[in-house]
XYZ file of N, CA and C in Angstrom:
447
model
N 0.859 -1.186 0.000
C 0.000 0.000 0.000
C 0.901 1.245 0.000
N 0.611 2.168 -0.887
C 1.456 3.363 -0.979
C 1.197 4.281 0.205
N 2.239 4.900 0.685
C 2.126 5.788 1.834
C 1.549 7.130 1.362
N 0.504 7.554 2.016
C -0.156 8.804 1.662
C 0.431 9.903 2.544
N 0.752 11.027 1.944
C 1.353 12.114 2.706
C 0.302 13.206 2.942
N 0.080 13.506 4.197
C -0.831 14.578 4.586
C -0.033 15.584 5.391
N -0.273 16.835 5.141
C 0.379 17.893 5.908
C -0.572 18.252 7.050
N -0.223 17.811 8.251
C -1.117 17.991 9.396
C -1.434 19.456 9.668
N -0.453 20.337 9.472
C -0.714 21.761 9.731
C -1.782 22.304 8.779
N -1.820 21.797 7.539
C -2.858 22.213 6.589
C -4.238 21.751 7.053
N -4.297 20.539 7.567
C -5.572 20.005 8.061
C -6.011 20.787 9.290
N -5.062 21.082 10.165
C -5.368 21.874 11.373
C -5.910 23.245 10.978
N -5.249 23.903 10.026
C -5.709 25.209 9.553
C -7.095 25.117 8.924
N -7.329 24.039 8.181
C -8.624 23.853 7.531
C -9.740 23.718 8.580
N -9.500 22.909 9.616
C -10.499 22.727 10.680
C -10.779 24.064 11.369
N -9.724 24.821 11.645
C -9.905 26.140 12.272
C -10.723 27.064 11.372
N -10.475 27.016 10.063
C -11.217 27.838 9.102
C -12.684 27.437 9.067
N -12.957 26.137 9.050
C -14.349 25.653 9.040
C -15.096 26.163 10.266
N -14.456 26.075 11.426
C -15.087 26.546 12.666
C -15.345 28.049 12.586
N -14.362 28.815 12.132
C -14.523 30.270 12.014
C -15.641 30.638 11.042
N -15.720 29.917 9.923
C -16.789 30.184 8.950
C -18.157 29.886 9.547
N -18.260 28.802 10.300
C -19.540 28.467 10.946
C -19.933 29.542 11.949
N -18.945 30.056 12.684
C -19.208 31.118 13.657
C -19.739 32.357 12.940
N -19.093 32.745 11.844
C -19.530 33.934 11.098
C -20.943 33.763 10.542
N -21.221 32.603 9.965
C -22.563 32.344 9.422
C -23.617 32.444 10.519
N -23.322 31.857 11.666
C -24.276 31.875 12.769
C -24.474 33.284 13.307
N -23.396 34.046 13.418
C -23.523 35.442 13.866
C -24.408 36.229 12.901
N -24.197 36.034 11.593
C -25.014 36.726 10.595
C -26.480 36.317 10.691
N -26.716 35.027 10.914
C -28.088 34.545 11.013
C -28.771 35.083 12.274
N -28.033 35.153 13.369
C -28.584 35.715 14.605
C -28.974 37.178 14.374
N -28.077 37.925 13.740
C -28.350 39.338 13.454
C -29.577 39.488 12.563
N -29.657 38.649 11.541
C -30.804 38.672 10.630
C -32.104 38.393 11.393
N -32.073 37.393 12.270
C -33.267 37.019 13.040
C -33.648 38.133 14.008
N -32.651 38.776 14.624
C -32.942 39.905 15.519
C -33.608 41.048 14.750
N -33.072 41.355 13.574
C -33.665 42.413 12.740
C -35.106 42.054 12.375
N -35.311 40.812 11.990
C -36.650 40.368 11.599
C -37.618 40.452 12.772
N -37.139 40.137 13.976
C -38.028 40.178 15.142
C -38.435 41.613 15.476
N -37.565 42.566 15.158
C -37.898 43.975 15.395
C -38.930 44.493 14.396
N -38.964 43.850 13.231
C -39.859 44.310 12.160
C -41.255 43.702 12.228
N -41.476 42.817 13.170
C -42.797 42.180 13.262
C -43.831 43.233 13.666
N -44.878 43.287 12.893
C -45.969 44.249 13.180
C -46.886 43.669 14.250
N -47.507 44.561 14.975
C -48.447 44.118 16.018
C -49.650 43.479 15.340
N -49.785 42.201 15.551
C -50.916 41.437 15.025
C -51.417 40.550 16.157
N -52.535 39.854 15.944
C -53.015 38.953 17.003
C -51.975 37.886 17.383
N -51.102 37.524 16.442
C -50.100 36.489 16.737
C -48.741 37.088 17.099
N -48.697 38.382 17.321
C -47.460 39.106 17.588
C -46.655 38.481 18.724
N -47.284 38.259 19.876
C -46.554 37.752 21.050
C -45.989 36.348 20.815
N -46.774 35.476 20.214
C -46.284 34.111 20.007
C -45.170 34.082 18.964
N -45.260 34.936 17.932
C -44.201 34.994 16.921
C -42.900 35.496 17.542
N -42.994 36.551 18.342
C -41.789 37.088 18.981
C -41.188 36.068 19.945
N -42.052 35.356 20.639
C -41.578 34.337 21.578
C -40.835 33.221 20.833
N -41.380 32.794 19.704
C -40.728 31.755 18.906
C -39.376 32.246 18.381
N -39.339 33.488 17.938
C -38.083 34.033 17.420
C -37.051 34.171 18.540
N -37.487 34.564 19.715
C -36.571 34.661 20.853
C -35.998 33.287 21.192
N -36.841 32.257 21.135
C -36.377 30.893 21.406
C -35.353 30.472 20.346
N -35.618 30.809 19.092
C -34.697 30.496 17.998
C -33.357 31.210 18.212
N -33.406 32.470 18.594
C -32.183 33.242 18.850
C -31.404 32.624 20.015
N -32.118 32.224 21.049
C -31.482 31.594 22.205
C -30.751 30.311 21.777
N -31.415 29.486 20.954
C -30.793 28.235 20.488
C -29.543 28.526 19.652
N -29.622 29.540 18.789
C -28.467 29.902 17.961
C -27.324 30.431 18.825
N -27.650 31.175 19.873
C -26.605 31.683 20.765
C -25.911 30.538 21.501
N -26.672 29.505 21.842
C -26.071 28.326 22.470
C -25.127 27.625 21.488
N -25.561 27.505 20.229
C -24.705 26.902 19.204
C -23.437 27.736 19.010
N -23.604 29.049 19.033
C -22.464 29.949 18.884
C -21.467 29.748 20.033
N -21.993 29.586 21.239
C -21.134 29.322 22.397
C -20.357 28.024 22.221
N -21.028 26.989 21.705
C -20.366 25.700 21.483
C -19.276 25.823 20.412
N -19.562 26.585 19.357
C -18.556 26.791 18.305
C -17.360 27.585 18.834
N -17.619 28.574 19.668
C -16.522 29.334 20.274
C -15.671 28.440 21.178
N -16.326 27.481 21.859
C -15.585 26.510 22.666
C -14.677 25.656 21.776
N -15.212 25.226 20.619
C -14.400 24.440 19.683
C -13.183 25.247 19.235
N -13.414 26.507 18.921
C -12.331 27.378 18.463
C -11.266 27.503 19.553
N -11.700 27.696 20.810
C -10.772 27.787 21.938
C -10.003 26.469 22.108
N -10.722 25.357 22.006
C -10.088 24.051 22.192
C -9.077 23.744 21.095
N -9.306 24.268 19.881
C -8.352 24.044 18.787
C -7.005 24.680 19.093
N -6.992 25.734 19.912
C -5.720 26.374 20.240
C -4.861 25.471 21.133
N -5.474 24.472 21.764
C -4.735 23.541 22.629
C -4.203 22.339 21.851
N -4.653 22.199 20.595
C -4.268 21.040 19.796
C -2.844 21.205 19.292
N -2.020 20.217 19.602
C -0.612 20.248 19.200
C -0.470 20.055 17.697
N 0.585 20.579 17.146
C 0.815 20.427 15.715
C 2.106 19.662 15.447
N 2.655 19.043 16.495
C 3.904 18.306 16.346
C 3.621 16.856 15.967
N 4.577 16.245 15.320
C 4.444 14.849 14.926
C 4.692 13.971 16.152
N 3.903 12.913 16.266
C 4.048 12.020 17.418
C 4.087 10.569 16.952
N 4.708 9.726 17.760
C 4.795 8.304 17.429
C 3.544 7.558 17.886
N 2.905 8.083 18.941
C 1.708 7.442 19.492
C 0.526 8.403 19.405
N -0.668 7.838 19.399
C -1.889 8.639 19.282
C -2.090 9.484 20.537
N -2.289 10.784 20.324
C -2.576 11.728 21.400
C -3.343 12.906 20.809
N -3.689 13.882 21.654
C -4.364 15.078 21.171
C -3.520 15.713 20.082
N -4.120 15.982 18.933
C -3.410 16.588 17.812
C -2.932 15.587 16.777
N -3.060 14.307 17.089
C -2.610 13.289 16.136
C -3.562 13.166 14.955
N -2.971 12.903 13.804
C -3.735 12.524 12.624
C -3.518 11.029 12.506
N -4.590 10.263 12.650
C -4.494 8.807 12.686
C -5.107 8.231 11.416
N -4.289 7.497 10.674
C -4.758 6.837 9.463
C -4.926 5.362 9.805
N -6.151 4.850 9.686
C -6.386 3.422 9.901
C -6.688 2.796 8.537
N -6.877 1.493 8.537
C -7.224 0.826 7.282
C -8.663 1.132 6.864
N -9.420 1.832 7.699
C -10.822 2.141 7.385
C -11.103 3.632 7.234
N -10.364 4.486 7.957
C -10.695 5.919 7.962
C -9.500 6.750 8.417
N -9.703 8.081 8.355
C -8.692 9.041 8.808
C -9.311 9.879 9.922
N -8.636 9.908 11.072
C -9.157 10.625 12.231
C -8.177 11.716 12.654
N -8.725 12.888 12.909
C -7.915 13.984 13.445
C -8.387 14.202 14.875
N -7.540 13.837 15.840
C -7.893 13.937 17.257
C -7.751 15.402 17.660
N -8.871 16.114 17.713
C -8.816 17.552 17.968
C -10.080 18.025 18.666
N -11.109 18.296 17.883
C -12.394 18.746 18.419
C -13.500 17.957 17.723
N -14.660 17.980 18.316
C -15.787 17.216 17.791
C -16.479 17.980 16.662
N -15.874 17.933 15.481
C -16.431 18.618 14.320
C -17.114 17.635 13.387
N -16.742 16.372 13.480
C -17.350 15.354 12.632
C -16.646 15.222 11.293
N -17.402 14.733 10.328
C -16.855 14.460 9.006
C -16.556 15.744 8.238
N -15.423 15.741 7.542
C -15.105 16.845 6.632
C -14.233 16.301 5.509
N -14.209 17.036 4.413
C -13.405 16.636 3.263
C -12.283 17.640 3.078
N -11.082 17.121 2.914
C -9.915 17.969 2.711
C -9.149 17.421 1.518
N -8.996 18.262 0.499
C -8.318 17.880 -0.741
C -8.848 16.554 -1.281
N -10.177 16.405 -1.238
C -10.821 15.223 -1.811
C -10.838 13.992 -0.932
N -10.225 14.054 0.234
C -10.207 12.907 1.141
C -11.127 13.156 2.328
N -11.763 12.078 2.801
C -12.673 12.159 3.938
C -11.897 11.987 5.241
N -12.175 12.886 6.176
C -11.575 12.845 7.502
C -12.683 12.959 8.542
N -12.343 12.603 9.770
C -13.251 12.795 10.893
C -12.490 13.534 11.985
N -12.942 14.735 12.306
C -12.361 15.468 13.433
C -13.125 15.008 14.666
N -12.415 14.355 15.577
C -13.073 13.809 16.766
C -12.416 14.338 18.035
N -13.217 14.444 19.054
C -12.750 14.905 20.362
C -11.936 13.802 21.031
N -10.948 14.180 21.837
C -10.203 13.160 22.580
C -11.091 12.426 23.585
N -12.273 12.992 23.852
C -13.213 12.359 24.783
C -14.123 11.340 24.099
N -14.084 11.277 22.769
C -14.961 10.353 22.041
C -14.505 8.910 22.274
N -15.438 7.956 22.192
C -15.066 6.547 22.387
C -13.966 6.090 21.414
N -14.022 6.570 20.171
C -13.022 6.179 19.171
C -11.637 6.677 19.590
N -11.540 7.944 19.966
C -10.249 8.509 20.369
C -9.732 7.823 21.629
N -10.615 7.582 22.583
C -10.195 6.915 23.820
C -9.629 5.535 23.523
N -10.244 4.855 22.563
C -9.784 3.521 22.195
C -8.382 3.568 21.572
N -8.117 4.627 20.783
C -6.844 4.724 20.062
C -5.711 5.365 20.863
N -6.042 6.118 21.914
C -5.022 6.858 22.668
C -3.853 5.962 23.068
N -2.645 6.457 22.810
C -1.433 5.736 23.194
C -1.007 4.650 22.218
N -1.843 4.354 21.206
C -1.489 3.310 20.240
C -0.484 3.854 19.223
N 0.148 2.931 18.507
C 1.136 3.299 17.488
C 0.816 2.533 16.197
N 1.464 2.898 15.098
C 1.215 2.175 13.842
C 1.435 0.677 14.028
N 0.523 -0.092 13.458
C 0.581 -1.548 13.593
C -0.379 -2.072 14.648
N -0.760 -1.221 15.617
C -1.714 -1.635 16.642
C -3.108 -1.740 16.029
N -3.915 -2.624 16.594
C -5.279 -2.808 16.100
C -6.264 -2.692 17.256
N -7.492 -2.362 16.929
C -8.538 -2.228 17.953
C -9.890 -2.517 17.321
N -10.858 -2.779 18.174
C -12.223 -3.028 17.717
C -13.159 -2.133 18.514
N -14.035 -1.438 17.804
C -15.050 -0.600 18.427
C -16.343 -0.795 17.658
N -17.416 -1.075 18.361
C -18.723 -1.333 17.739
C -18.635 -2.432 16.674
N -17.912 -3.499 17.004
C -17.731 -4.648 16.115
C -17.028 -4.308 14.803
N -16.328 -3.182 14.768
C -15.552 -2.807 13.578
C -14.080 -2.859 13.962
N -13.355 -3.743 13.286
C -11.936 -3.936 13.562
C -11.129 -2.995 12.676
N -10.203 -2.250 13.285
C -9.357 -1.331 12.529
C -7.906 -1.501 12.939
N -7.034 -1.259 11.993
C -5.604 -1.316 12.252
C -5.022 0.052 11.950
N -4.196 0.550 12.869
C -3.569 1.856 12.681
C -2.413 1.708 11.696
N -2.508 2.440 10.594
C -1.496 2.395 9.551
C -0.421 3.441 9.803
N -0.868 4.631 10.216
C 0.083 5.729 10.392
C -0.431 6.696 11.453
N 0.485 7.260 12.220
C 0.174 8.320 13.181
C 1.051 9.513 12.814
N 0.417 10.626 12.522
C 1.163 11.830 12.110
C 1.014 12.887 13.194
């Protein structure tokens, strides 16, 4: 099997960019919703509409807080190469590519599928401390670590 070369710093920058873009989109949507709530005319359904919009704004603000937490947590992610799986590792298995960083989920980088997972996730916990050649099973899926970057 040919060795695939990934530049971890590029992937780290990409994840940070995705988080920042999501934050900006959400901020814009919150602002849009606030403007719309101010423009609601007094009608028989005025109070319930404003209440629904306030609830929507509250939910978006909670999402924004979670995204800001992800952004903060990314600053703790190491960018150094390691021999064993730890926070900041890019782990290539025979089934998938995992970036142990924050819980962002699936993303595509230069045409390849990756999973940004939190070190607290069951998958990351299972892989922590492992090295290339080690194997593990999670949810009846057997994987072998091919490379740790």
